[in-house]
Coordinates of C-alpha atoms in Angstrom, one line a residue:
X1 CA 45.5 -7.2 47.4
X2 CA 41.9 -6.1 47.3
X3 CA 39.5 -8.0 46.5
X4 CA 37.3 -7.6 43.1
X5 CA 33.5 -6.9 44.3
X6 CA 31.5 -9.8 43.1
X7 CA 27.5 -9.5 41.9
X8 CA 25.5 -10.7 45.3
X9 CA 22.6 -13.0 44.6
X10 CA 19.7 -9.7 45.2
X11 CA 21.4 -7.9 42.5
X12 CA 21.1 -11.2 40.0
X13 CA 17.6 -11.5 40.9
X14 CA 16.3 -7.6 40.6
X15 CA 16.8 -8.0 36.7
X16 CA 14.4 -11.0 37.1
X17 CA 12.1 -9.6 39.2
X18 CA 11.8 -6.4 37.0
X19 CA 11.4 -8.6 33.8
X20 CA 9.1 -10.6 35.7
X21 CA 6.9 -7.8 37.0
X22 CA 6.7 -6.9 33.1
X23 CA 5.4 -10.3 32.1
X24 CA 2.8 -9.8 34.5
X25 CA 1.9 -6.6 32.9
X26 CA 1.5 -8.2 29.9
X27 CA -0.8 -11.0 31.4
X28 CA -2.5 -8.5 33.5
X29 CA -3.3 -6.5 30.0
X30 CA -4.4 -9.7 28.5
X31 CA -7.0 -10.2 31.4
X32 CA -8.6 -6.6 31.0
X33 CA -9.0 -7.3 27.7
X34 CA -10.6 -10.4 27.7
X35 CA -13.0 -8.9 30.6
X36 CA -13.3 -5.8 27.7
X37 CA -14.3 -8.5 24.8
X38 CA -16.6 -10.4 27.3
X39 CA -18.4 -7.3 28.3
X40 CA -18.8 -5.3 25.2
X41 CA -18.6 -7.8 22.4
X42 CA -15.6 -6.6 20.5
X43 CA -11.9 -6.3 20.5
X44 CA -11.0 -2.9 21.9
X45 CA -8.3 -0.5 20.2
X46 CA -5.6 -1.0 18.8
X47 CA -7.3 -4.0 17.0
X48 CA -9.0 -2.7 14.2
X49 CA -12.5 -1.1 14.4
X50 CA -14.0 -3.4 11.3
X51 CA -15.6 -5.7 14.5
X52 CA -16.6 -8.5 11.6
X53 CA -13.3 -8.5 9.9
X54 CA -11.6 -10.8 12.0
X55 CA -8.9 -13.2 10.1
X56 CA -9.9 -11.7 6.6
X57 CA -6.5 -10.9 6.1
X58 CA -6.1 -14.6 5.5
X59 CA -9.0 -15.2 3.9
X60 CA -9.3 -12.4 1.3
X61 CA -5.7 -13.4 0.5
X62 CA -6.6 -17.4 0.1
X63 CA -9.8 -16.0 -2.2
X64 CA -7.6 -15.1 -4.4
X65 CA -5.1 -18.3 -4.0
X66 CA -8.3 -20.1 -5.1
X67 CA -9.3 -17.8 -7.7
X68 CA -7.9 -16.0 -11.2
X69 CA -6.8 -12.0 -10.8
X70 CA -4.6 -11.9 -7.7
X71 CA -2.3 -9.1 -9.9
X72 CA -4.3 -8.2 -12.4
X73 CA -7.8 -7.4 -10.2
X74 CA -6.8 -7.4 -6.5
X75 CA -3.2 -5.5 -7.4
X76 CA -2.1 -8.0 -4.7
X77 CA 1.4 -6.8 -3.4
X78 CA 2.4 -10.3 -2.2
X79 CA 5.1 -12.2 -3.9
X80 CA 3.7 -15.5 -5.4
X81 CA 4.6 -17.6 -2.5
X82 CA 1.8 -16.2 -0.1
X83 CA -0.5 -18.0 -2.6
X84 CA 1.2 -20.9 -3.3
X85 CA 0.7 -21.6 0.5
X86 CA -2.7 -20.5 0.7
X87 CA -3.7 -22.9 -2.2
X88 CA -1.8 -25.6 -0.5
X89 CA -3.8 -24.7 3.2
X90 CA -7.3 -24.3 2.0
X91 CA -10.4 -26.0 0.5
X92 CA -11.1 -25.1 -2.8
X93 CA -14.7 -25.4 -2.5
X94 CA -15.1 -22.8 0.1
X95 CA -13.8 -20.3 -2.1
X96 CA -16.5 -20.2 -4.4
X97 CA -18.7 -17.4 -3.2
X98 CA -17.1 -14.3 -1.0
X99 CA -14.2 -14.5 1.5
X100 CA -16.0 -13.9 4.2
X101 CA -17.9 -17.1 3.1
X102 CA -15.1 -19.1 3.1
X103 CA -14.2 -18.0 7.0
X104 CA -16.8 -19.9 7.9
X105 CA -16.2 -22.6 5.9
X106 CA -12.6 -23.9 5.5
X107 CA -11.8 -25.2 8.6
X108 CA -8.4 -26.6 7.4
X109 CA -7.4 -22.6 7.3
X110 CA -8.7 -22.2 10.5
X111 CA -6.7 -24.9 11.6
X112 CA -3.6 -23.5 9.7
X113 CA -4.1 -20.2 11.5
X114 CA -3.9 -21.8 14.8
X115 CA -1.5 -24.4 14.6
X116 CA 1.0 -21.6 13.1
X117 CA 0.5 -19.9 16.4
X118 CA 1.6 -23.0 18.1
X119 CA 4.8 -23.8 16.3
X120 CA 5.6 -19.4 16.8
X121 CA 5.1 -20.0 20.4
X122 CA 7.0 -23.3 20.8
X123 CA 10.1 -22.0 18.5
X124 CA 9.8 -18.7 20.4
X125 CA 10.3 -20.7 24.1
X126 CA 12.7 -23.1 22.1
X127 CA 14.9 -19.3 21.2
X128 CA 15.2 -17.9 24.5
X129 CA 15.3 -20.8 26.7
X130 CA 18.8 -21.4 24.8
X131 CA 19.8 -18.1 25.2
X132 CA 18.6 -17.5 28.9
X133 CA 16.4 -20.3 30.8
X134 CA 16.2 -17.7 33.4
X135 CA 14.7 -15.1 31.3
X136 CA 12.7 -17.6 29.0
X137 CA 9.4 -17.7 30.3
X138 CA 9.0 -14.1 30.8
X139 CA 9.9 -13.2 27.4
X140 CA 7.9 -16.2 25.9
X141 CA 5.0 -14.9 27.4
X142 CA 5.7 -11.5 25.8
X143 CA 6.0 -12.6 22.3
X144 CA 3.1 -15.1 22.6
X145 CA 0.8 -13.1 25.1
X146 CA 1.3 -10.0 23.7
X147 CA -0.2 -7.5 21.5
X148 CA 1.8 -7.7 18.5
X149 CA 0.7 -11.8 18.2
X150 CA -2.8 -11.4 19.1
X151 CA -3.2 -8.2 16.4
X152 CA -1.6 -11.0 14.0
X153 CA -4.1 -13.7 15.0
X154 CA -6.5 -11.4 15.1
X155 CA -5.9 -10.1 11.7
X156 CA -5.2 -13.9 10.3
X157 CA -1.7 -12.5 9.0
X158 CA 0.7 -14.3 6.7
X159 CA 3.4 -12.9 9.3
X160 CA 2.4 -16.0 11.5
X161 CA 3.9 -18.4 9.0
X162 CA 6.9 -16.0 8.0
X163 CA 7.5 -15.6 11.9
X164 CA 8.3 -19.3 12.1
X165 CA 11.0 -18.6 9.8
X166 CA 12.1 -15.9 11.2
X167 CA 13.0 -17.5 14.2
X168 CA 14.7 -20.3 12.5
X169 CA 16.6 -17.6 10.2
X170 CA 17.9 -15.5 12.8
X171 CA 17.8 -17.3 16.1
X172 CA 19.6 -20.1 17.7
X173 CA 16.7 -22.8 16.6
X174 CA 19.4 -24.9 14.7
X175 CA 23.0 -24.7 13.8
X176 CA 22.5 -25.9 9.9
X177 CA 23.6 -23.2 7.8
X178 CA 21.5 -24.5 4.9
X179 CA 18.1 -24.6 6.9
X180 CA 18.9 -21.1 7.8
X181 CA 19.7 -20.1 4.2
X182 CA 16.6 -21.5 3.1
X183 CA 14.1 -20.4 6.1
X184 CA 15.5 -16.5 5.4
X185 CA 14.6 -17.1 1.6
X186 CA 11.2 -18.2 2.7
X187 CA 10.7 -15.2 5.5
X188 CA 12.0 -12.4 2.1
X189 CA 9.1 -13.8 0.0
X190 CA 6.2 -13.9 2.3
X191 CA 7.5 -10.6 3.5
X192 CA 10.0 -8.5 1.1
X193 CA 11.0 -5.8 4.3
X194 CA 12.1 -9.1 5.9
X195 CA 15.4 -8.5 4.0
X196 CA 16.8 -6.1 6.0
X197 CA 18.0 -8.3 9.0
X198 CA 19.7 -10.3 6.5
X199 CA 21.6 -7.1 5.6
X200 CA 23.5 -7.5 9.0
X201 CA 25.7 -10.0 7.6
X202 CA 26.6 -7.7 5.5
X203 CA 27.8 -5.1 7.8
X204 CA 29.7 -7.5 9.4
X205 CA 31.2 -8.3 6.0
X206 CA 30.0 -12.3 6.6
X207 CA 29.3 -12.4 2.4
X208 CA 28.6 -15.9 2.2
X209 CA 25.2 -16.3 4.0
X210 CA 24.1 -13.2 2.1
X211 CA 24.7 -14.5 -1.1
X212 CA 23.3 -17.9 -0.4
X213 CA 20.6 -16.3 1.0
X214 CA 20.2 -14.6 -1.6
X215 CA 20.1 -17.4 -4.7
X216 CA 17.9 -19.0 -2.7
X217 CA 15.6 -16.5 -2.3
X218 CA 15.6 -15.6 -5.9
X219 CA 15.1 -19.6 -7.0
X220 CA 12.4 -19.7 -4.2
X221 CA 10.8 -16.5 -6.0
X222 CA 11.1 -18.0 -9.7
X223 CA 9.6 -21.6 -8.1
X224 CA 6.3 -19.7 -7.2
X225 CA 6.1 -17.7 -9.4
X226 CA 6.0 -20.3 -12.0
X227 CA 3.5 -22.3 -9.7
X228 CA 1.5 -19.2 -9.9
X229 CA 1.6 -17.5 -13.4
X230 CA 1.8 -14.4 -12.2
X231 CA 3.4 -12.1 -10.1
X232 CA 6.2 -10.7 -12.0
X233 CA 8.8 -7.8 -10.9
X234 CA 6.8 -5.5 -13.2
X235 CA 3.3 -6.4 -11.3
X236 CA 4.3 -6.1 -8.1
X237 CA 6.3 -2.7 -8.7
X238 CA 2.8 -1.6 -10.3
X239 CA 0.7 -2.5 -7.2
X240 CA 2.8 -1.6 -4.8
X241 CA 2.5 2.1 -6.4
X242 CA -0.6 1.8 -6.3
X243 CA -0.9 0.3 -2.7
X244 CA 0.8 3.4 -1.5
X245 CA -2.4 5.6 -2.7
X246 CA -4.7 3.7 -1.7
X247 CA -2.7 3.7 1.9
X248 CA -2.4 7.0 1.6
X249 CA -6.2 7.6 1.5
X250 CA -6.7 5.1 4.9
X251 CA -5.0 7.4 7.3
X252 CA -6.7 6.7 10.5
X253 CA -5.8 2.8 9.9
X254 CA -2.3 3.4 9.7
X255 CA -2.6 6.0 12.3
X256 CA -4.7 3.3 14.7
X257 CA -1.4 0.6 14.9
X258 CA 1.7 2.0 13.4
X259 CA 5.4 1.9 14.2
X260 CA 6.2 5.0 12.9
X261 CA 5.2 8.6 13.3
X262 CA 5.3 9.0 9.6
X263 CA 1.2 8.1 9.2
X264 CA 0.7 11.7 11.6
X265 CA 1.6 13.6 8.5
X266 CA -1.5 13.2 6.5
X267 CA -4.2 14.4 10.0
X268 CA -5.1 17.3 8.0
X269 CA -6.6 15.0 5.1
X270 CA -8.8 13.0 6.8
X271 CA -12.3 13.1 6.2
X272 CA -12.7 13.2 9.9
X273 CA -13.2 16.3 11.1
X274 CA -10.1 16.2 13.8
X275 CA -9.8 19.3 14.9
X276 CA -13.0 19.1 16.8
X277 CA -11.5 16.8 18.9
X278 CA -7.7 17.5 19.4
X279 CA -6.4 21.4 19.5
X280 CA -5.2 22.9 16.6
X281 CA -2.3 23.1 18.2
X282 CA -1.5 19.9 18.7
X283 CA -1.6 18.8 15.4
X284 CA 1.0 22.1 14.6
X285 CA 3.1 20.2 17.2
X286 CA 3.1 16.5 15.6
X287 CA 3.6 18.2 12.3
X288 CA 7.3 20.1 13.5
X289 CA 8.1 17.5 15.7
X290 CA 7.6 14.0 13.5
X291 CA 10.1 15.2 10.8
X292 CA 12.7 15.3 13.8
X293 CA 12.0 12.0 15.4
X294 CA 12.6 9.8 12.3
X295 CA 15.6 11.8 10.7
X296 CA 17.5 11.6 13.8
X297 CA 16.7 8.5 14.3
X298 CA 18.0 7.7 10.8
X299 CA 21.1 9.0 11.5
X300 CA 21.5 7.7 14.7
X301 CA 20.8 3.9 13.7
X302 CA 23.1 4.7 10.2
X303 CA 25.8 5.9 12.9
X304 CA 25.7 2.2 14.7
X305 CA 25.7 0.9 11.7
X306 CA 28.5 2.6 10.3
X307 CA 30.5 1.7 13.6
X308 CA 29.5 -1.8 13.6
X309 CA 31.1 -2.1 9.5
X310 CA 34.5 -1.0 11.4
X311 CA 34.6 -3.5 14.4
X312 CA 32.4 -5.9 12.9
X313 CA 33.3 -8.0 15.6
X314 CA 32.7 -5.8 18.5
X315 CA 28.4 -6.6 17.7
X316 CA 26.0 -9.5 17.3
X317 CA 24.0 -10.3 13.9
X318 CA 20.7 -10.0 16.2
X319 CA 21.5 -6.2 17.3
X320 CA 22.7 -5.0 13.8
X321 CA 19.1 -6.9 12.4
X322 CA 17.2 -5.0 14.9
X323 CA 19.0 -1.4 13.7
X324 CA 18.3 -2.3 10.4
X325 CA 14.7 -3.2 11.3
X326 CA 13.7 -0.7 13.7
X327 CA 15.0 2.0 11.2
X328 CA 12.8 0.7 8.6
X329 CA 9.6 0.5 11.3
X330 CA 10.6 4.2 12.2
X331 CA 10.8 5.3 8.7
X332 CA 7.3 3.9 7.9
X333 CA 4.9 1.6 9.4
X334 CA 4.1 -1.8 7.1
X335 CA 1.6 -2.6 9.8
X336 CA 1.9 -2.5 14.0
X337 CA 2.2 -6.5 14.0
X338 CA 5.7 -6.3 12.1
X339 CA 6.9 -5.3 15.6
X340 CA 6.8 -9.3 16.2
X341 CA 10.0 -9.4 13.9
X342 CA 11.8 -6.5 15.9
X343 CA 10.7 -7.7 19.7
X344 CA 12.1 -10.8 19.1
X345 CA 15.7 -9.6 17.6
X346 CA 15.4 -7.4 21.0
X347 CA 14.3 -9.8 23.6
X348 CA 17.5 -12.1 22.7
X349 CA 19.4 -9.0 24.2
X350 CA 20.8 -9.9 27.4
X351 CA 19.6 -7.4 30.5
X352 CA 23.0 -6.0 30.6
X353 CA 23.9 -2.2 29.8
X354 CA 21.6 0.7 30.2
X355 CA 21.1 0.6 26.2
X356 CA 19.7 -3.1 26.1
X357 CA 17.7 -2.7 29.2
X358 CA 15.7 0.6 27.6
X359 CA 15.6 -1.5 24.7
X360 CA 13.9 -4.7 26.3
X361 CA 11.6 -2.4 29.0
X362 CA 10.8 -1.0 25.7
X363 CA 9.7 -3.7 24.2
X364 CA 7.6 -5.4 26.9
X365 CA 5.6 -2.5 27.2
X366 CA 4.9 -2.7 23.3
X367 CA 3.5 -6.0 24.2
X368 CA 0.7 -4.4 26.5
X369 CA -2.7 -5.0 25.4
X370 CA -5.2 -1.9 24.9
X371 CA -5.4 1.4 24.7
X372 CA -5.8 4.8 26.8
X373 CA -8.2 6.5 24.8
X374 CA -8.1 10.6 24.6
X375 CA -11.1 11.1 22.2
X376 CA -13.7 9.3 20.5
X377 CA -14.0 9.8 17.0
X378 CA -15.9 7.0 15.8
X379 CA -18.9 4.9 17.0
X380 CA -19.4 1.9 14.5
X381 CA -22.2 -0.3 15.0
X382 CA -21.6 -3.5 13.0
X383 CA -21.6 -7.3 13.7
X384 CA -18.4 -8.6 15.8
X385 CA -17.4 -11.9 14.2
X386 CA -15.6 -13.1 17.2
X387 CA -18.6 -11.8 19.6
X388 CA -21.6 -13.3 17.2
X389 CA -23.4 -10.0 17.9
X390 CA -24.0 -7.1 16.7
X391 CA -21.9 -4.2 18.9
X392 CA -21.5 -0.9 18.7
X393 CA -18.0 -0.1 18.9
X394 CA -16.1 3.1 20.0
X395 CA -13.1 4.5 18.6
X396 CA -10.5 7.4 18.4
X397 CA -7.6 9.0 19.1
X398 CA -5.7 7.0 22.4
X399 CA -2.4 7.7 23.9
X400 CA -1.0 4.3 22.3
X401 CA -1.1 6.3 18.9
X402 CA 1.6 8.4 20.4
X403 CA 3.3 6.1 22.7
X404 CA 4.0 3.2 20.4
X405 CA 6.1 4.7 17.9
X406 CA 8.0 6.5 20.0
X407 CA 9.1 3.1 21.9
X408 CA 10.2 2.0 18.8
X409 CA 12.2 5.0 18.0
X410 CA 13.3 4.6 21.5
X411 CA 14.7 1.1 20.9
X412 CA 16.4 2.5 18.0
X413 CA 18.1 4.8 19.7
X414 CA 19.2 2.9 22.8
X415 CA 20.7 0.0 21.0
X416 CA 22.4 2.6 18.3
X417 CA 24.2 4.1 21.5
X418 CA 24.9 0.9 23.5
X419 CA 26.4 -0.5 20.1
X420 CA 28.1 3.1 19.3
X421 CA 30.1 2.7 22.9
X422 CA 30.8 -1.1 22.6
X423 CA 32.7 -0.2 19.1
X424 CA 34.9 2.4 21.0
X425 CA 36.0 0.3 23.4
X426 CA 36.6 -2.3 20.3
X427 CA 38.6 0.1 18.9
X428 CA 41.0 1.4 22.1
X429 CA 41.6 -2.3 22.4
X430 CA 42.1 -3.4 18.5
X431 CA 42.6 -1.8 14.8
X432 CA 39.6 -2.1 12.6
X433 CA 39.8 -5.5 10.8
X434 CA 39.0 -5.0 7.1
X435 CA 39.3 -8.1 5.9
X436 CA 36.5 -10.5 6.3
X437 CA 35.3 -12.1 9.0
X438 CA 33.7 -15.3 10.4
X439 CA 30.5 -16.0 11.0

């Protein structure tokens, strides 16, 4: 008899060395731009051009945590919960004046900003180290070193606490179903998108954890929102309506970080005189072409997931999240740091198949820090927060704007096909089951 070929120890160590050599990219990005910062003052792009708005996204949030009108005057889209934390993590008497007061002043929220970033980091290495100690510090490094989780920090986001969740949710932090249960209810009401990974489980036809998921995230929601007062179905329906105007009127901000392509659309309304700076032509290009890109990749992620309903064993609950979640980012972009969610579901992937393998390479290059930039648009002199000085700070149009989305479209795609040809062979092998299945 012949015998089988066997993997020689070179070909187990090229996946680490590549996955290695793209941690370092990420570490080597993180050193540029902390020379940048050092040098000029300010964050450079993709972190947002507002140089002295660093961490208001927590604070102008807890303002309102600490004050009447979150619905009624700030049209707040957050479910209840965002403020019933906020209230529990700040100092009420640094809330009396303006946010941007009460940076400087509540330490405690500070604190909470940073000690969140901690216990993402720690549950992170926690994740992969049980899926892969091989593989664990590189991909730790990614998700704590890279630019998703510093444009989070950066931008003091809630997503740092729903993160933590996350993790326990939908990665192998513990086996207790009910601590599950309840961290997914938590991760839906700091962050409503959040319910599409729990959708997986029911592709796979797994109803239970849905539906506990589910009660739990509704009690969780009617807890708060008694806390609060406020907050209702009807008000948040109403300001998300009206969130989507106002969005639609900031076009270069969802432009500067997105996930999707969708934000290209609306070049010809900005303000900004673009076309003195791109070619006509161009902008003809992204308007034929971005159409294209998220339909097909619609269909291609509804096609996995269609073929994942029939061998619903033939596919883990992390890959069918990540379709579900990487449609949605293609679709349109809630913000370039909800990439955190989607990188994670992705680097528990094994480096196996040509469709994970895009799909991880993929994500480690999303995790680069900075930008390549094609044309300045902007030059904003303001004070830099992080800097203490005032800077004069360049923006405009970088190659990331058109990069980025595409890699997450590209992930999309590669783990729709790799999951498309693991259901065929599921299928030569056995019958679809249609009866339900085990977790």
């Amino acid at each position: 008899m012949t015998a089988l070929p066997t993997t020689t120890p070179r070909a187990r160590l090229l996946p680490l060395a590549v996955e290695a050599l793209l941690a370092l990219g990420v570490l080597a990005s993180l050193g540029w731009t902390l020379h940048f910062f050092l040098e000029y003052g300010y964050l450079p792009q993709p972190f947002v051009f507002d140089t002295n708005d660093t961490y208001m996204d927590w604070f102008n949030t807890a303002y309102w945590a600490n004050n009447r009108g979150a619905y009624d005057v700030w049209r707040s889209i957050y479910p209840p919960l965002s403020f019933v934390f906020l209230d529990a993590t700040s100092l009420p008497g640094c809330y009396l004046q303006s946010p941007f007061w009460a940076r400087d002043c509540d330490w405690l929220a500070r604190a909470t900003i940073h000690g969140f970033y901690l216990i993402d980091v720690a549950l992170a290495w926690v994740c992969f180290r049980r899926l892969d100690r091989r593989t664990a510090p590189m991909r730790t490094i990614a998700v704590a070193l890279g630019l998703p989780m510093l444009f989070t920090i950066e931008r003091g986001n809630l997503i740092l606490v729903a993160f933590a969740f996350f993790m326990v949710a939908h990665g192998p932090v513990t086996a207790s179903k009910p601590w599950r249960w309840f961290a997914a209810a938590v991760t839906i009401n700091f962050k409503p998108y959040l319910v599409l990974p729990m959708l997986a489980h029911a592709v796979k036809r797994d109803w239970r954890p849905l539906e506990i998921a589910g009660i739990a995230t509704a009690a969780l929601y009617l807890v708060t929102l008694a806390l609060v007062g406020s907050g209702t179905p009807g008000e948040l329906v109403s300001n998300t309506a009206n969130w989507v105007v106002f969005q639609g009127a900031q076009v270069w901000n969802e432009v500067n970080y997105s996930t999707s392509y969708a934000p290209f659309m609306m070049f010809r309304t900005l303000d900004i005189p673009l076309l003195q700076f791109v070619p006509s032509r161009l902008v003809e290009t992204i308007e034929f072409t971005v159409p294209i890109v998220i339909r097909s990749t619609q269909l291609m992620a509804l096609a996995a997931l269609a073929a994942a309903w029939l061998q619903p064993r033939a596919l883990p609950l992390h890959r069918i999240s990540a379709i579900l979640l990487g449609a949605y980012l293609v679709t349109q972009s809630p913000g370039g740091y909800t990439q955190l969610f989607l990188l994670f579901l992705v680097l528990m992937e094994r480096w196996q198949g040509a469709g994970p393998i895009a799909a991880i390479t993929a994500a480690y290059l999303l995790c680069l820090i900075g930008d390549w930039p094609l044309a300045t648009v902007l030059d904003v002199a303001s004070n830099s927060w992080l800097g203490e000085r005032t800077v004069t700070a360049s923006f405009g149009l970088t190659a990331g704007h058109f990069i980025r989305p595409g890699l997450v479209a590209l992930i999309v795609w590669a783990l729709s096909l790799d999951s498309i040809a693991r259901v065929v062979r599921a299928h030569r092998d056995q019958r679809p089951s249609l009866g339900l299945v085990a977790a």
